[in-house]
PDB file of C-alpha atoms in Angstrom:
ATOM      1  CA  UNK A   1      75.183  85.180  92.144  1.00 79.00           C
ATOM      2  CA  UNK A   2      72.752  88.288  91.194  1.00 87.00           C
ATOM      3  CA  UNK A   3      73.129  89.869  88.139  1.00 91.00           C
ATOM      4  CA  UNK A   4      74.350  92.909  89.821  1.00 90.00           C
ATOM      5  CA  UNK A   5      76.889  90.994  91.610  1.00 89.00           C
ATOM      6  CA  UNK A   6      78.138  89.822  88.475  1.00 89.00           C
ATOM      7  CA  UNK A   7      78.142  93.192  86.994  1.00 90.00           C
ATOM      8  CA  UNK A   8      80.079  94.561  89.988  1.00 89.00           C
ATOM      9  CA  UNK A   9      82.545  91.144  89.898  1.00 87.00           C
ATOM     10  CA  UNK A  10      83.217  92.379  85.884  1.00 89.00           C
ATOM     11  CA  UNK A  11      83.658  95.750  86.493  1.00 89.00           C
ATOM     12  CA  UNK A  12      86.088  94.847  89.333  1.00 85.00           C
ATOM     13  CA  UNK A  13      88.151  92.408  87.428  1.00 82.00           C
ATOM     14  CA  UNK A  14      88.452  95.202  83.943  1.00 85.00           C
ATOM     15  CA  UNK A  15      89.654  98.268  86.445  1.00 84.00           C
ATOM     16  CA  UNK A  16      91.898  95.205  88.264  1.00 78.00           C
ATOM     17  CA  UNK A  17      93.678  94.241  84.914  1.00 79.00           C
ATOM     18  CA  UNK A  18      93.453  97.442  83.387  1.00 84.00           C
ATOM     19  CA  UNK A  19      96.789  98.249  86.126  1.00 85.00           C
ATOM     20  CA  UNK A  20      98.647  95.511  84.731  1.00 82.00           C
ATOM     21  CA  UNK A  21      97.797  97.265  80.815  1.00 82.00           C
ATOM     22  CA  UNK A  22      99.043 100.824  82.297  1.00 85.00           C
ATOM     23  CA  UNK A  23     102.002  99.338  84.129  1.00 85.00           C
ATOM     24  CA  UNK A  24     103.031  97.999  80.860  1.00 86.00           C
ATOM     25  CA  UNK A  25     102.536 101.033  79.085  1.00 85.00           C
ATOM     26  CA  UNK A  26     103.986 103.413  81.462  1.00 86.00           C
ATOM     27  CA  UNK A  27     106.746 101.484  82.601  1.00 86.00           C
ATOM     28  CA  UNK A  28     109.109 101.593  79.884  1.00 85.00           C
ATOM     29  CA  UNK A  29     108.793 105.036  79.644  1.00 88.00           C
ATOM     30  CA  UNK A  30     108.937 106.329  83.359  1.00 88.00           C
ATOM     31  CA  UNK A  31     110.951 103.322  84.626  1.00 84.00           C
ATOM     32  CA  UNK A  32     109.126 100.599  86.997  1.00 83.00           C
ATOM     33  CA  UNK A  33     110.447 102.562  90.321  1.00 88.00           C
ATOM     34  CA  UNK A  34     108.715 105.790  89.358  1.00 91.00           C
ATOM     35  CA  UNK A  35     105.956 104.587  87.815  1.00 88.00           C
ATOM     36  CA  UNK A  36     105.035 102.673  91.290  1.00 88.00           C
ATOM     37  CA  UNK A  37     106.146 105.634  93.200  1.00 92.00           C
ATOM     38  CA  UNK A  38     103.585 108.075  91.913  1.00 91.00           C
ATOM     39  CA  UNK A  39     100.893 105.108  91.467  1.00 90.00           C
ATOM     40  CA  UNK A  40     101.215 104.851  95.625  1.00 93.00           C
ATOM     41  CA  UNK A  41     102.417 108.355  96.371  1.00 94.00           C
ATOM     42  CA  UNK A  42      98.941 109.244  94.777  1.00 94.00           C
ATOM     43  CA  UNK A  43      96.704 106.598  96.608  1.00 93.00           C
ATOM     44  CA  UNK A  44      98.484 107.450 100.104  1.00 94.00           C
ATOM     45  CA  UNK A  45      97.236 111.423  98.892  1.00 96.00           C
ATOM     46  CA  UNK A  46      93.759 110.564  97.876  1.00 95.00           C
ATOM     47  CA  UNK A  47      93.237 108.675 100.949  1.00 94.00           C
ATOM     48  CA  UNK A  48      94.804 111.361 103.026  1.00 95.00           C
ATOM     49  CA  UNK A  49      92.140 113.479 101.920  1.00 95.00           C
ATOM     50  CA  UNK A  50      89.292 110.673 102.622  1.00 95.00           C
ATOM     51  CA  UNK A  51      90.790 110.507 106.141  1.00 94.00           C
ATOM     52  CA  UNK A  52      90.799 113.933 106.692  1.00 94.00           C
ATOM     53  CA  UNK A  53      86.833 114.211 105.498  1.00 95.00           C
ATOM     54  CA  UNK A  54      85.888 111.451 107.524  1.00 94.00           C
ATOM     55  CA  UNK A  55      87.906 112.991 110.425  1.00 92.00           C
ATOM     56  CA  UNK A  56      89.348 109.286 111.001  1.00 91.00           C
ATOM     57  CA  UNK A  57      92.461 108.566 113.731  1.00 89.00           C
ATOM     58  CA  UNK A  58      95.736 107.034 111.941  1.00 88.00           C
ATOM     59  CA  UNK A  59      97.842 106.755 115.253  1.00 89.00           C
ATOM     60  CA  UNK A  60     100.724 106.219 113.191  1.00 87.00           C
ATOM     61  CA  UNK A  61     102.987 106.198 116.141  1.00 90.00           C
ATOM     62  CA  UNK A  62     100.802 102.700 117.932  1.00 92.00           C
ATOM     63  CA  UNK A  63     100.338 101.060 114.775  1.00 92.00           C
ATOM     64  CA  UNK A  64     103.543 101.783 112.315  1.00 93.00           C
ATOM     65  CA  UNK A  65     105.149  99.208 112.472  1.00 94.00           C
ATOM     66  CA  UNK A  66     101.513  97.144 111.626  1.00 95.00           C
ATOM     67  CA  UNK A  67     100.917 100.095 108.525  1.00 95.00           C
ATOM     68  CA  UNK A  68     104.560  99.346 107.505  1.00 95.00           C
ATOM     69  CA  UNK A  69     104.390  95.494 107.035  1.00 96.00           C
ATOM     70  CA  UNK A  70     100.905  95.842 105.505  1.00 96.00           C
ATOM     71  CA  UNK A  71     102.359  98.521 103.085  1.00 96.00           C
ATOM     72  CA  UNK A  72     105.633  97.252 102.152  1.00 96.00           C
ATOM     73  CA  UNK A  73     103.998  93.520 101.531  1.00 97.00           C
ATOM     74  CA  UNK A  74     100.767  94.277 100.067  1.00 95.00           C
ATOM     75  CA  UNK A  75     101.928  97.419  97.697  1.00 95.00           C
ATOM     76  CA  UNK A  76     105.707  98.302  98.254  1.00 95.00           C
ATOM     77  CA  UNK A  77     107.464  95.448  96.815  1.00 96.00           C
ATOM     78  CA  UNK A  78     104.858  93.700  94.501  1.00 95.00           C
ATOM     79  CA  UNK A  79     104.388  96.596  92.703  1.00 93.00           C
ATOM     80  CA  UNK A  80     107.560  97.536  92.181  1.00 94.00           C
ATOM     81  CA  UNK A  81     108.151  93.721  91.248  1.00 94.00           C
ATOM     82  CA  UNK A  82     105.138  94.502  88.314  1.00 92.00           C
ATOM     83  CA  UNK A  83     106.501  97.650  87.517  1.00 92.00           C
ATOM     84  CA  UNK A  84     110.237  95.946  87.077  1.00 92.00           C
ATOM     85  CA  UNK A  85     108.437  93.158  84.886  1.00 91.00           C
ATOM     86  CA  UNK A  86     106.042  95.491  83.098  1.00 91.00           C
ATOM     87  CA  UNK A  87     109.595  96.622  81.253  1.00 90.00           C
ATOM     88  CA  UNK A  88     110.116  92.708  79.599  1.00 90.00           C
ATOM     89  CA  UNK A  89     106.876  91.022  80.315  1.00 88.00           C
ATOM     90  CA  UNK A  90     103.476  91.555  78.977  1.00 87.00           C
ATOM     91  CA  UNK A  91     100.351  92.754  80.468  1.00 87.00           C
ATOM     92  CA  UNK A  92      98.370  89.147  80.169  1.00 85.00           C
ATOM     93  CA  UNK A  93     101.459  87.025  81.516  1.00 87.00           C
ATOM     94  CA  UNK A  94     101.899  89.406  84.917  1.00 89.00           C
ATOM     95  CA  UNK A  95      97.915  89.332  84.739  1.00 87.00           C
ATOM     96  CA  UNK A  96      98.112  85.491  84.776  1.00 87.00           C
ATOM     97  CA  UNK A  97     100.633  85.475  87.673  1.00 88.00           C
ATOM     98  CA  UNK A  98      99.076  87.431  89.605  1.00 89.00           C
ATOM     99  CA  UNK A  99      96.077  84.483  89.720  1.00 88.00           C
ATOM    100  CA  UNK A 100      98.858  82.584  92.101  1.00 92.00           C
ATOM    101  CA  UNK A 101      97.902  84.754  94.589  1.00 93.00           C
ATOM    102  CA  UNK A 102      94.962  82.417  96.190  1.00 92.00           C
ATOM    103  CA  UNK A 103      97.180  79.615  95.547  1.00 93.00           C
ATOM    104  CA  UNK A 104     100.696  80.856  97.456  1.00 94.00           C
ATOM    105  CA  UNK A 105      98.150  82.491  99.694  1.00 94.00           C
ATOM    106  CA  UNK A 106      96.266  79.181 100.946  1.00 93.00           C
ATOM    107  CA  UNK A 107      99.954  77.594 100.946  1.00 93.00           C
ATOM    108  CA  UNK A 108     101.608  80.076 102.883  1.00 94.00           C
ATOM    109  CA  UNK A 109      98.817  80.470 105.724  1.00 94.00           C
ATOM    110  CA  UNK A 110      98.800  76.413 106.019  1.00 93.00           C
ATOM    111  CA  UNK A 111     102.594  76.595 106.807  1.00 93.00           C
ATOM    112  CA  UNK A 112     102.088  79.521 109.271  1.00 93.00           C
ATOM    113  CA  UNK A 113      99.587  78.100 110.947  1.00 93.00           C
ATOM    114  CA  UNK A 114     100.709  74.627 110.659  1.00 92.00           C
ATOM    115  CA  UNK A 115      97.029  72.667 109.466  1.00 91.00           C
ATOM    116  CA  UNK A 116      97.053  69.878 106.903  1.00 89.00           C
ATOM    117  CA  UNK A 117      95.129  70.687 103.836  1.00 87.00           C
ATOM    118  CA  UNK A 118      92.520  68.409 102.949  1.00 90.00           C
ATOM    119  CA  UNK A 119      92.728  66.573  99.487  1.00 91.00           C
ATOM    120  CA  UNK A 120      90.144  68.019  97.817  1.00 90.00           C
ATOM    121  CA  UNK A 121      92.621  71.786  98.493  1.00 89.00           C
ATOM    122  CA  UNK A 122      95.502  70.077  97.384  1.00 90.00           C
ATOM    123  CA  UNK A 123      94.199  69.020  94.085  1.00 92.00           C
ATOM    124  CA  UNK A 124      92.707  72.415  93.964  1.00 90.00           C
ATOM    125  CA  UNK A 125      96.125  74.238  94.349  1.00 89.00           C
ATOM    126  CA  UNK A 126      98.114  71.497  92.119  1.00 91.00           C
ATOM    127  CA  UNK A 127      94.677  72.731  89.481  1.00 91.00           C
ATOM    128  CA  UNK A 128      95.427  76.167  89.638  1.00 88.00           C
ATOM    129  CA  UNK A 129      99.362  75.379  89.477  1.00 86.00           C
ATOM    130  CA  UNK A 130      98.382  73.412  86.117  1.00 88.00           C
ATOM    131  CA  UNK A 131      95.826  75.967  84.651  1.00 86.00           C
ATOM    132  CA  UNK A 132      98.307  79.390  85.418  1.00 85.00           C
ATOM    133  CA  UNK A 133     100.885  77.060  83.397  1.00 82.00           C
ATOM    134  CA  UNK A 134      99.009  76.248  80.548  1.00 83.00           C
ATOM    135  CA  UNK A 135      97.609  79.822  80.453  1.00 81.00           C
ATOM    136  CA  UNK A 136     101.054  81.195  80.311  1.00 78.00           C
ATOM    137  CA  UNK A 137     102.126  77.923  77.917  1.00 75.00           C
ATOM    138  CA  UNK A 138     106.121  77.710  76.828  1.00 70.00           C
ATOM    139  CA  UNK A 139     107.650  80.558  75.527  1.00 73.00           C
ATOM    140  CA  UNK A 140     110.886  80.272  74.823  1.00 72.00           C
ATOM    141  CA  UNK A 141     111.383  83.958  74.728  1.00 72.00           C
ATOM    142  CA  UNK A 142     110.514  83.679  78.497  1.00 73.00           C
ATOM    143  CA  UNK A 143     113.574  82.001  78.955  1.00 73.00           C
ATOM    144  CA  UNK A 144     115.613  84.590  77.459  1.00 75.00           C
ATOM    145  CA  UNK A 145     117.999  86.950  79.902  1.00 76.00           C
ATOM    146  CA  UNK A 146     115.958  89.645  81.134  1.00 79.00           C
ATOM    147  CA  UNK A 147     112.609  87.957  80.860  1.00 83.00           C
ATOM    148  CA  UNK A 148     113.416  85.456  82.615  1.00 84.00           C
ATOM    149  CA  UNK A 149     114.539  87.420  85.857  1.00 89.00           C
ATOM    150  CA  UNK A 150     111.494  89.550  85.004  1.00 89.00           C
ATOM    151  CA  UNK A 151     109.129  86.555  85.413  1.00 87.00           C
ATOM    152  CA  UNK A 152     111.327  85.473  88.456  1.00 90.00           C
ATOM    153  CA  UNK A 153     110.724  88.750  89.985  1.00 93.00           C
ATOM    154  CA  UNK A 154     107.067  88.751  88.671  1.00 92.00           C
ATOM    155  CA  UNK A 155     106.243  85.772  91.206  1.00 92.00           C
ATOM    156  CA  UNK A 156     107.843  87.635  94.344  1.00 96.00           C
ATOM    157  CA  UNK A 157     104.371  89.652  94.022  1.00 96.00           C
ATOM    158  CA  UNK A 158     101.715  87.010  94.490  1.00 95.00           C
ATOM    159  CA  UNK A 159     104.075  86.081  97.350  1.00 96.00           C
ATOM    160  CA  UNK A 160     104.181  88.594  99.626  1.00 97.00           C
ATOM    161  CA  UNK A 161     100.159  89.027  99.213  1.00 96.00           C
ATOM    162  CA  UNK A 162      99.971  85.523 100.464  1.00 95.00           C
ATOM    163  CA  UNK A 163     102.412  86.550 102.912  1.00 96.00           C
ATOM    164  CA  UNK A 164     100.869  89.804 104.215  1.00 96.00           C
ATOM    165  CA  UNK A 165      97.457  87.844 103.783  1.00 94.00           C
ATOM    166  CA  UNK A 166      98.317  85.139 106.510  1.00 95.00           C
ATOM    167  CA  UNK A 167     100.295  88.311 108.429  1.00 95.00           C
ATOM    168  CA  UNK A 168      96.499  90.139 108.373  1.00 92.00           C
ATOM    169  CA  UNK A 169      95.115  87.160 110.042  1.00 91.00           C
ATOM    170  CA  UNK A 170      97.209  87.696 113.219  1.00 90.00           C
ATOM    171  CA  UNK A 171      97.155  91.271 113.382  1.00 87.00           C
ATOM    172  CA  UNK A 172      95.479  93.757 115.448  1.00 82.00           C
ATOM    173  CA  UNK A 173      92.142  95.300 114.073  1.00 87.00           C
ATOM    174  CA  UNK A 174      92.812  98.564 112.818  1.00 91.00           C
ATOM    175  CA  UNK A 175      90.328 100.581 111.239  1.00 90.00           C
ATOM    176  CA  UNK A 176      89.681 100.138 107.341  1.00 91.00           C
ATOM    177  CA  UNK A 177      90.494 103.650 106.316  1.00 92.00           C
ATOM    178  CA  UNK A 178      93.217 104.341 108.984  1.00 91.00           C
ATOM    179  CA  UNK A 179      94.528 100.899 107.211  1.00 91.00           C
ATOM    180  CA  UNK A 180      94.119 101.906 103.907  1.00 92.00           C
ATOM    181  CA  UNK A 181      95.622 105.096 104.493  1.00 94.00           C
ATOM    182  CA  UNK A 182      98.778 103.641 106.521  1.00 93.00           C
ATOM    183  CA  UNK A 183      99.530 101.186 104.539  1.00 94.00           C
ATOM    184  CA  UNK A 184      99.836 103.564 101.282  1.00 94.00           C
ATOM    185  CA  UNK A 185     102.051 106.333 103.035  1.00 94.00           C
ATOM    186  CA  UNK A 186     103.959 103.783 104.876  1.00 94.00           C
ATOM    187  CA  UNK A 187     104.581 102.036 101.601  1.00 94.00           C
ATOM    188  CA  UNK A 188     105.014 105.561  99.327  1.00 92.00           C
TER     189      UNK A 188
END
């Protein structure tokens, strides 16, 4: 990896966690549902804009119902899920879960498509199991009413992106804008 790559891979990963640091602030004041509504009410206007600029073609009636499943399972649900656990949880621990992703992603797509994974994967997934657990170590105060639900609800979102991840390797090609854009309004 370049030095520029790495650069880019850093700057990537600060504006990536810096969500889960804003979530946490601004969902115990706004409220988790709110908070994610305006978050992808204001991508799905942004990117309205970059569609109209680039004069791109959405044909929301052929591919709705392909927008919708993108939208509700890549932004829709996990970030409300966040935004729920942003309220009990803090920013590191839904940071941490949110490194599952790869890891219920590679899972979920071997089920779907029904291939063995090789032993060197396995390990690899029962690794990344083992390091997101002794990152997040035993809290007891994890354990405790709402937190717990919070981090049971926290793990629904690295779900459905390994969900909608396997889902995106079946689907039609759609343009990356139109998809961008579809997926947002679909899932404001």
């Amino acid at each position: 990896m370049g030095l520029q790559s790495a650069y880019y891979l850093i700057l990537l990963a600060a504006i990536w966690g810096a969500s889960f640091l804003f979530m946490r602030i601004g969902a115990p004041s706004l409220g988790g549902v709110w908070l994610i509504e305006g978050r992808v009410g204001f991508a799905a206007l942004f990117l309205f804009f970059v569609v109209l600029f680039l004069k791109k073609q959405i044909n929301l009636k052929e591919n709705g119902k392909h927008y919708a499943v993108i939208g509700i399972l890549s932004a829709a649900i996990p970030f409300l899920c966040y935004g729920y656990a942003a309220q009990y949880l803090t920013a590191s621990l839904m940071s941490v879960v949110n490194a599952l992703t790869p890891i219920f992603g590679t899972a979920i797509s071997a089920l779907y498509f029904r291939t063995s994974l090789e032993a060197g994967k396995v390990i690899g997934l029962f690794l990344g199991l083992l390091g997101v657990a002794v990152i997040v170590g035993l809290d007891p105060e994890l354990l405790e009413g709402n937190n717990l639900f919070a981090v049971l609800v926290v793990l629904c979102a690295p779900i459905c992106y390994g969900i909608v991840s396997t889902y995106t390797q079946t689907a039609k090609k759609v343009d990356p804008i139109a998809n961008a854009y579809g997926s947002m309004f679909m899932a404001t």
